[in-house]
């Protein structure tokens, strides 16, 4: 990851005196938030009402002093963004893209990756600037509750969403990325000045972030990391697991995750070459992610990136079932890590996914690792096994692995935006889709064959509940409980019901793991 200090003008100050000194050095003009500068308007609502500070420029239509937004007033849109992009250059442009990405995730419920890709000009930035923009946005989501606690006493009411995103991303830089306060504040102010629709909020931004520089560290430190989870998730996880688990899970959110690699062979040798460690399941773990393509073994296809938890469904299957030369269907296969695992073990794999673009990465990895699989684009709910020239349908599969679409809440260590692009109302819709996919998957399993169902969700409604519902409807299947004497038990992931349930704080001292649910079913007969 990019070192954010390269984008700052100095180290974060812990007190007002060093802060002032750093701004005065080498400059005869006062900084944007110099305490000696008097506000241009009269304060109202007390001496700490930073948002009541007068503006040097006229507020945008719809702004009701104090951060309110008149009902129906438009927020920062595509036209505003294009105007700002034309006026700005890095490093200010980097901050604009970060704030805009946060806004798009919250507004459109898309992934952070998509939010960046949708922004014109983002891919034209240098690699270091793109990485820093991603780091700012990701850190904002990782520290969401703490940032909210910092800003709450400084705003009588919230300004428009994009202005709030600019404030939040600036706080993330100042308090958690060691960006110098002067750089963070001035760049945030410049972002708002770059668009006619937000120029009137520059004074508000200046005043609020000036207070953050003085008071923010203490306010953030007084807020528990568990506050960074949305309340609906905290409530559901405390009910499903425990408050202690949720507190431990929250500590994984605020850490940078390590890099996990699945290797074709010789994990000990590759761990030594790459300076990593071998986890109990054979995954090689490196402390930092960095540029994966620059690592030894990448171009030779000796390994592929895959979180240790994402590798467990195949490992769970192969604990008791030899896939060598067996026909295995990987449903919802993209981006393809499990397909690669199965192919490396000698299985005859059919990789099925509805997204052709997402399967592109699988094609690339198959070519790089010199392995083969039959890659098929299709809707798993409707897909039928192909017929030969004699119109005979291909035989059923010895094993089917279904990694079903889900809320992905278990992946927040690497993708903190998943905590904010889903809502509790989405779970029921996803559960319904998972039921349909499970039923479709069952039609492709040969008698005596295995069906693995898994999701990267921490929600029980997307895990245990789906299997119980399925077994009520398909009495020709039975649960095949995972055994206690396997390598999975060393991870502590096997439940009393015979499922696998990993939580993000498992392997906590080594860097954690994604949250996953896995169940193994056997079709009766044969």
Coordinates of N, CA and C in Angstrom, one line a residue, residues 133-297:
X133 N -5.8 7.1 -2.9 CA -7.2 7.3 -2.9 C -8.0 6.2 -2.4
X134 N -7.6 5.0 -2.8 CA -8.2 3.7 -2.3 C -8.0 3.6 -0.8
X135 N -6.8 3.9 -0.3 CA -6.5 3.8 1.1 C -7.3 4.8 1.9
X136 N -7.4 6.0 1.4 CA -8.3 7.0 2.2 C -9.7 6.5 2.3
X137 N -10.3 6.1 1.2 CA -11.7 5.6 1.2 C -11.9 4.4 2.1
X138 N -11.0 3.4 2.0 CA -11.1 2.2 2.8 C -10.9 2.5 4.2
X139 N -10.0 3.4 4.6 CA -9.8 3.8 6.0 C -11.0 4.5 6.5
X140 N -11.7 5.3 5.7 CA -12.9 6.0 6.1 C -14.0 4.9 6.5
X141 N -14.1 3.9 5.8 CA -15.1 2.8 6.1 C -14.6 2.0 7.3
X142 N -13.3 1.8 7.4 CA -12.8 1.0 8.6 C -13.0 1.8 9.9
X143 N -13.0 3.1 9.8 CA -13.0 3.9 11.1 C -14.3 4.7 11.1
X144 N -15.4 4.2 10.5 CA -16.6 5.0 10.3 C -17.2 5.5 11.6
X145 N -17.4 4.6 12.6 CA -18.0 5.0 13.8 C -17.1 6.0 14.6
X146 N -15.8 5.8 14.6 CA -14.9 6.7 15.3 C -14.9 8.1 14.6
X147 N -14.9 8.1 13.3 CA -15.0 9.4 12.6 C -16.3 10.1 12.9
X148 N -17.4 9.3 12.9 CA -18.7 9.9 13.3 C -18.7 10.5 14.7
X149 N -18.0 9.9 15.6 CA -17.9 10.4 17.0 C -17.1 11.6 17.0
X150 N -16.1 11.8 16.2 CA -15.3 13.0 16.1 C -16.1 14.1 15.6
X151 N -16.9 13.9 14.5 CA -17.6 15.0 13.8 C -18.9 15.4 14.5
X152 N -19.5 14.5 15.2 CA -20.8 14.8 15.8 C -20.9 16.0 16.6
X153 N -20.0 16.2 17.6 CA -20.1 17.4 18.4 C -19.7 18.7 17.7
X154 N -19.2 18.6 16.5 CA -18.7 19.7 15.7 C -19.7 20.2 14.7
X155 N -20.8 19.5 14.5 CA -21.8 19.8 13.6 C -23.2 19.8 14.2
X156 N -23.9 20.9 14.1 CA -25.3 20.9 14.7 C -26.2 20.0 13.8
X157 N -26.0 20.0 12.5 CA -26.7 19.1 11.7 C -25.8 18.8 10.5
X158 N -26.0 17.7 9.8 CA -25.1 17.3 8.7 C -25.3 18.1 7.5
X159 N -24.2 18.4 6.8 CA -24.2 19.1 5.5 C -24.6 18.1 4.5
X160 N -24.7 18.5 3.2 CA -25.0 17.5 2.1 C -24.0 16.4 2.1
X161 N -24.4 15.3 1.6 CA -23.7 14.0 1.7 C -22.2 14.1 1.2
X162 N -22.0 14.7 0.0 CA -20.7 14.8 -0.5 C -19.8 15.7 0.4
X163 N -20.3 16.8 0.9 CA -19.5 17.6 1.9 C -19.2 16.8 3.1
X164 N -20.1 16.0 3.6 CA -19.8 15.1 4.7 C -18.7 14.1 4.4
X165 N -18.8 13.6 3.2 CA -17.7 12.6 2.7 C -16.4 13.3 2.7
X166 N -16.3 14.5 2.2 CA -15.0 15.3 2.2 C -14.5 15.4 3.7
X167 N -15.4 15.8 4.6 CA -15.0 15.9 6.0 C -14.5 14.6 6.5
X168 N -15.3 13.5 6.3 CA -14.9 12.2 6.8 C -13.6 11.7 6.3
X169 N -13.4 11.8 5.0 CA -12.1 11.4 4.4 C -10.9 12.2 4.9
X170 N -11.2 13.5 5.2 CA -10.1 14.3 5.7 C -9.8 13.9 7.2
X171 N -10.8 13.6 7.9 CA -10.6 13.1 9.3 C -9.8 11.8 9.3
X172 N -10.2 10.9 8.3 CA -9.5 9.6 8.2 C -8.0 9.8 8.0
X173 N -7.6 10.8 7.1 CA -6.2 11.1 6.9 C -5.5 11.7 8.1
X174 N -6.2 12.6 8.7 CA -5.5 13.3 9.9 C -5.3 12.4 11.1
X175 N -6.3 11.5 11.4 CA -6.2 10.8 12.6 C -5.7 9.3 12.4
X176 N -5.8 8.8 11.2 CA -5.5 7.4 11.1 C -4.4 7.1 10.0
X177 N -4.1 8.1 9.2 CA -3.1 7.9 8.1 C -1.9 8.8 8.2
X178 N -1.8 9.4 9.3 CA -0.6 10.3 9.6 C -0.4 11.4 8.6
X179 N -1.4 11.8 7.9 CA -1.3 12.9 7.0 C -1.3 14.2 7.8
X180 N -0.4 15.1 7.5 CA -0.3 16.3 8.3 C -1.6 17.1 8.2
X181 N -2.0 17.7 9.3 CA -3.2 18.5 9.4 C -3.3 19.6 8.3
X182 N -2.2 20.3 8.1 CA -2.2 21.3 7.2 C -2.6 20.8 5.8
X183 N -2.0 19.7 5.4 CA -2.2 19.1 4.1 C -3.7 18.6 4.0
X184 N -4.1 17.9 5.0 CA -5.5 17.4 5.0 C -6.5 18.4 4.9
X185 N -6.4 19.5 5.7 CA -7.4 20.6 5.7 C -7.4 21.4 4.4
X186 N -6.2 21.8 4.0 CA -6.1 22.6 2.8 C -6.6 21.8 1.5
X187 N -6.3 20.6 1.5 CA -6.8 19.8 0.3 C -8.3 19.6 0.3
X188 N -8.8 19.4 1.5 CA -10.3 19.2 1.7 C -11.0 20.5 1.2
X189 N -10.4 21.7 1.7 CA -11.0 22.9 1.4 C -10.9 23.2 -0.2
X190 N -9.8 22.8 -0.8 CA -9.7 23.0 -2.2 C -10.6 22.1 -3.0
X191 N -10.9 20.9 -2.5 CA -11.9 20.0 -3.2 C -13.2 20.7 -3.2
X192 N -13.6 21.3 -2.1 CA -15.0 21.9 -2.1 C -15.0 23.2 -2.9
X193 N -13.9 23.9 -3.0 CA -13.9 25.1 -3.8 C -13.9 24.8 -5.3
X194 N -13.6 23.6 -5.7 CA -13.5 23.2 -7.1 C -14.8 23.1 -7.8
X195 N -15.9 23.1 -7.1 CA -17.2 23.0 -7.7 C -18.1 24.1 -7.2
X196 N -18.9 24.7 -8.1 CA -19.8 25.8 -7.7 C -20.8 25.4 -6.7
X197 N -21.2 24.1 -6.7 CA -22.2 23.6 -5.8 C -21.7 23.4 -4.4
X198 N -20.4 23.3 -4.2 CA -19.9 23.1 -2.8 C -19.0 24.2 -2.3
X199 N -18.7 25.2 -3.2 CA -17.8 26.2 -2.8 C -18.2 26.9 -1.5
X200 N -19.5 27.0 -1.3 CA -20.0 27.7 -0.1 C -19.7 27.0 1.2
X201 N -19.3 25.7 1.1 CA -19.1 24.9 2.3 C -17.6 24.9 2.7
X202 N -16.8 25.6 2.0 CA -15.3 25.6 2.3 C -15.0 26.2 3.7
X203 N -15.8 27.2 4.1 CA -15.6 27.8 5.4 C -16.0 26.8 6.5
X204 N -17.1 26.1 6.3 CA -17.5 25.1 7.3 C -16.4 24.0 7.4
X205 N -15.9 23.6 6.3 CA -14.9 22.5 6.3 C -13.6 23.0 7.0
X206 N -13.2 24.2 6.8 CA -12.1 24.8 7.4 C -12.2 24.8 8.9
X207 N -13.4 25.3 9.4 CA -13.6 25.5 10.8 C -13.7 24.1 11.5
X208 N -14.5 23.2 10.9 CA -14.6 21.9 11.6 C -13.3 21.2 11.6
X209 N -12.5 21.1 10.6 CA -11.3 20.4 10.6 C -10.2 21.0 11.5
X210 N -10.3 22.3 11.7 CA -9.5 23.0 12.6 C -9.7 22.4 14.0
X211 N -10.9 22.2 14.4 CA -11.2 21.6 15.7 C -10.8 20.2 15.7
X212 N -10.9 19.5 14.6 CA -10.5 18.1 14.6 C -9.0 18.0 14.9
X213 N -8.2 18.9 14.3 CA -6.8 18.8 14.6 C -6.5 18.9 16.0
X214 N -7.3 19.6 16.8 CA -7.1 19.8 18.2 C -7.7 18.7 19.1
X215 N -8.9 18.4 18.7 CA -9.7 17.5 19.6 C -10.0 16.1 19.1
X216 N -9.8 15.9 17.8 CA -10.2 14.7 17.2 C -9.5 13.4 17.7
X217 N -8.3 13.5 18.0 CA -7.6 12.3 18.5 C -8.2 11.7 19.8
X218 N -8.5 12.6 20.7 CA -9.1 12.2 22.0 C -10.5 11.6 21.8
X219 N -11.2 12.3 20.9 CA -12.6 11.8 20.7 C -12.6 10.4 20.0
X220 N -11.7 10.2 19.0 CA -11.6 8.9 18.4 C -11.1 7.9 19.3
X221 N -10.2 8.2 20.2 CA -9.6 7.2 21.1 C -10.6 6.8 22.2
X222 N -11.6 7.7 22.4 CA -12.6 7.3 23.4 C -13.8 6.5 22.9
X223 N -13.7 6.2 21.6 CA -14.8 5.5 20.9 C -14.3 4.0 20.6
X224 N -15.1 3.1 21.1 CA -14.7 1.7 20.9 C -14.7 1.3 19.4
X225 N -13.7 0.4 19.0 CA -13.6 0.0 17.6 C -14.9 -0.7 17.1
X226 N -15.7 -1.3 18.0 CA -16.9 -1.9 17.7 C -18.0 -0.9 17.1
X227 N -17.8 0.4 17.4 CA -18.7 1.4 16.9 C -18.5 1.6 15.4
X228 N -17.4 1.0 14.9 CA -17.2 1.2 13.4 C -18.2 0.2 12.6
X229 N -18.8 -0.7 13.3 CA -19.8 -1.6 12.6 C -21.1 -0.9 12.6
X230 N -21.9 -1.0 11.5 CA -23.2 -0.5 11.5 C -24.1 -1.2 12.6
X231 N -25.0 -0.5 13.1 CA -25.7 -1.0 14.3 C -26.4 -2.3 14.0
X232 N -27.0 -2.4 12.8 CA -27.8 -3.6 12.5 C -27.0 -4.8 12.4
X233 N -25.7 -4.7 12.0 CA -24.8 -5.8 12.0 C -24.3 -6.2 13.4
X234 N -24.0 -5.2 14.2 CA -23.6 -5.5 15.6 C -24.7 -6.2 16.3
X235 N -25.9 -5.8 16.1 CA -27.1 -6.5 16.8 C -27.2 -7.9 16.4
X236 N -27.1 -8.2 15.1 CA -27.3 -9.5 14.5 C -26.1 -10.4 15.0
X237 N -24.9 -9.9 15.0 CA -23.7 -10.7 15.3 C -23.7 -11.0 16.8
X238 N -24.1 -10.0 17.7 CA -24.1 -10.3 19.1 C -25.1 -11.4 19.4
X239 N -26.2 -11.4 18.7 CA -27.2 -12.4 18.8 C -26.7 -13.8 18.3
X240 N -26.0 -13.8 17.2 CA -25.6 -15.1 16.6 C -24.3 -15.6 17.3
X241 N -23.5 -14.7 17.8 CA -22.2 -15.2 18.4 C -22.1 -14.6 19.8
X242 N -21.4 -13.6 20.1 CA -21.4 -13.0 21.4 C -20.8 -11.6 21.4
X243 N -21.0 -10.8 22.4 CA -20.4 -9.5 22.5 C -18.9 -9.6 22.4
X244 N -18.3 -10.6 23.1 CA -16.9 -10.7 23.1 C -16.4 -11.0 21.7
X245 N -17.1 -11.9 20.9 CA -16.7 -12.1 19.6 C -16.8 -10.8 18.7
X246 N -17.8 -10.0 18.9 CA -18.0 -8.8 18.1 C -16.8 -7.8 18.4
X247 N -16.5 -7.7 19.7 CA -15.3 -6.8 20.1 C -14.1 -7.3 19.4
X248 N -13.8 -8.6 19.4 CA -12.6 -9.1 18.7 C -12.7 -9.0 17.2
X249 N -13.8 -9.1 16.7 CA -14.0 -8.9 15.2 C -13.7 -7.5 14.8
X250 N -14.1 -6.6 15.7 CA -13.9 -5.2 15.4 C -12.5 -4.8 15.3
X251 N -11.6 -5.5 16.1 CA -10.2 -5.2 16.0 C -9.6 -5.6 14.7
X252 N -10.2 -6.6 14.1 CA -9.7 -7.0 12.7 C -10.0 -6.0 11.7
X253 N -11.1 -5.3 11.9 CA -11.6 -4.3 10.9 C -10.6 -3.2 10.7
X254 N -9.9 -2.8 11.8 CA -9.1 -1.6 11.8 C -7.6 -1.9 11.5
X255 N -7.4 -3.2 11.1 CA -6.0 -3.6 10.8 C -5.9 -3.8 9.3
X256 N -4.7 -3.6 8.7 CA -4.5 -4.0 7.3 C -4.4 -5.5 7.2
X257 N -5.1 -6.2 6.4 CA -5.1 -7.6 6.3 C -3.8 -8.1 5.6
X258 N -3.3 -9.3 5.9 CA -2.1 -9.8 5.3 C -2.5 -10.4 3.9
X259 N -1.5 -10.9 3.2 CA -1.7 -11.5 1.9 C -1.6 -13.0 2.0
X260 N -2.7 -13.7 1.6 CA -2.7 -15.2 1.7 C -2.5 -15.8 0.3
X261 N -1.7 -16.8 0.2 CA -1.4 -17.4 -1.1 C -1.7 -18.9 -1.0
X262 N -2.5 -19.5 -2.0 CA -2.6 -20.9 -2.2 C -1.6 -21.3 -3.2
X263 N -0.8 -22.3 -2.8 CA 0.3 -22.8 -3.7 C 0.0 -24.2 -4.2
X264 N 0.6 -24.4 -5.4 CA 0.4 -25.7 -6.1 C 1.1 -26.8 -5.2
X265 N 2.2 -26.5 -4.7 CA 3.0 -27.5 -3.9 C 4.0 -26.8 -3.1
X266 N 4.6 -27.5 -2.1 CA 5.7 -27.1 -1.3 C 5.4 -25.7 -0.6
X267 N 4.4 -25.7 0.2 CA 4.2 -24.4 0.9 C 5.3 -23.9 1.8
X268 N 6.0 -24.9 2.4 CA 7.2 -24.5 3.3 C 8.2 -23.8 2.5
X269 N 8.5 -24.4 1.3 CA 9.5 -23.8 0.4 C 9.2 -22.4 0.0
X270 N 7.9 -22.2 -0.4 CA 7.5 -20.9 -0.8 C 7.4 -19.9 0.3
X271 N 7.1 -20.3 1.5 CA 7.0 -19.4 2.6 C 8.5 -18.9 2.9
X272 N 9.4 -19.8 2.8 CA 10.8 -19.4 3.0 C 11.3 -18.4 1.9
X273 N 10.9 -18.7 0.7 CA 11.3 -17.8 -0.5 C 10.7 -16.4 -0.3
X274 N 9.5 -16.3 0.1 CA 8.7 -15.1 0.1 C 8.7 -14.4 1.5
X275 N 9.3 -15.0 2.5 CA 9.4 -14.4 3.8 C 8.1 -14.5 4.5
X276 N 7.3 -15.5 4.3 CA 6.0 -15.7 5.0 C 6.0 -16.8 6.0
X277 N 4.8 -17.2 6.3 CA 4.6 -18.4 7.2 C 3.6 -19.3 6.7
X278 N 3.6 -20.5 7.1 CA 2.6 -21.5 6.6 C 1.6 -21.7 7.7
X279 N 0.3 -21.5 7.3 CA -0.8 -21.6 8.3 C -1.2 -23.1 8.4
X280 N -1.9 -23.5 9.3 CA -2.2 -25.0 9.5 C -2.8 -25.6 8.3
X281 N -3.5 -24.9 7.5 CA -4.1 -25.5 6.3 C -3.2 -25.6 5.1
X282 N -2.0 -25.1 5.2 CA -1.1 -25.1 4.0 C -1.0 -23.7 3.3
X283 N -1.9 -22.8 3.7 CA -1.8 -21.5 3.0 C -0.6 -20.8 3.5
X284 N 0.1 -20.1 2.5 CA 1.2 -19.2 2.8 C 0.8 -17.8 3.1
X285 N 1.2 -17.3 4.2 CA 0.7 -15.9 4.6 C 1.9 -15.0 4.6
X286 N 1.8 -13.8 3.9 CA 2.7 -12.7 4.0 C 2.2 -11.6 4.8
X287 N 3.0 -10.8 5.5 CA 2.5 -9.8 6.3 C 1.9 -8.7 5.6
X288 N 2.4 -8.3 4.4 CA 1.9 -7.1 3.7 C 1.5 -7.6 2.3
X289 N 0.6 -6.8 1.7 CA 0.1 -7.2 0.4 C 1.0 -6.7 -0.7
X290 N 1.2 -5.4 -0.9 CA 2.1 -4.9 -1.9 C 1.7 -5.2 -3.3
X291 N 2.7 -5.2 -4.2 CA 2.4 -5.5 -5.6 C 2.6 -7.1 -5.8
X292 N 1.5 -7.7 -5.9 CA 1.4 -9.2 -5.9 C 2.2 -9.7 -7.2
X293 N 2.0 -9.0 -8.3 CA 2.6 -9.4 -9.5 C 4.2 -9.4 -9.5
X294 N 4.7 -8.6 -8.6 CA 6.2 -8.5 -8.5 C 6.8 -9.6 -7.6
X295 N 6.0 -10.4 -7.0 CA 6.5 -11.5 -6.1 C 7.0 -12.7 -6.9
X296 N 8.1 -13.3 -6.4 CA 8.6 -14.5 -7.0 C 7.5 -15.6 -7.1
X297 N 7.4 -16.2 -8.3 CA 6.5 -17.3 -8.4 C 5.2 -16.9 -9.1

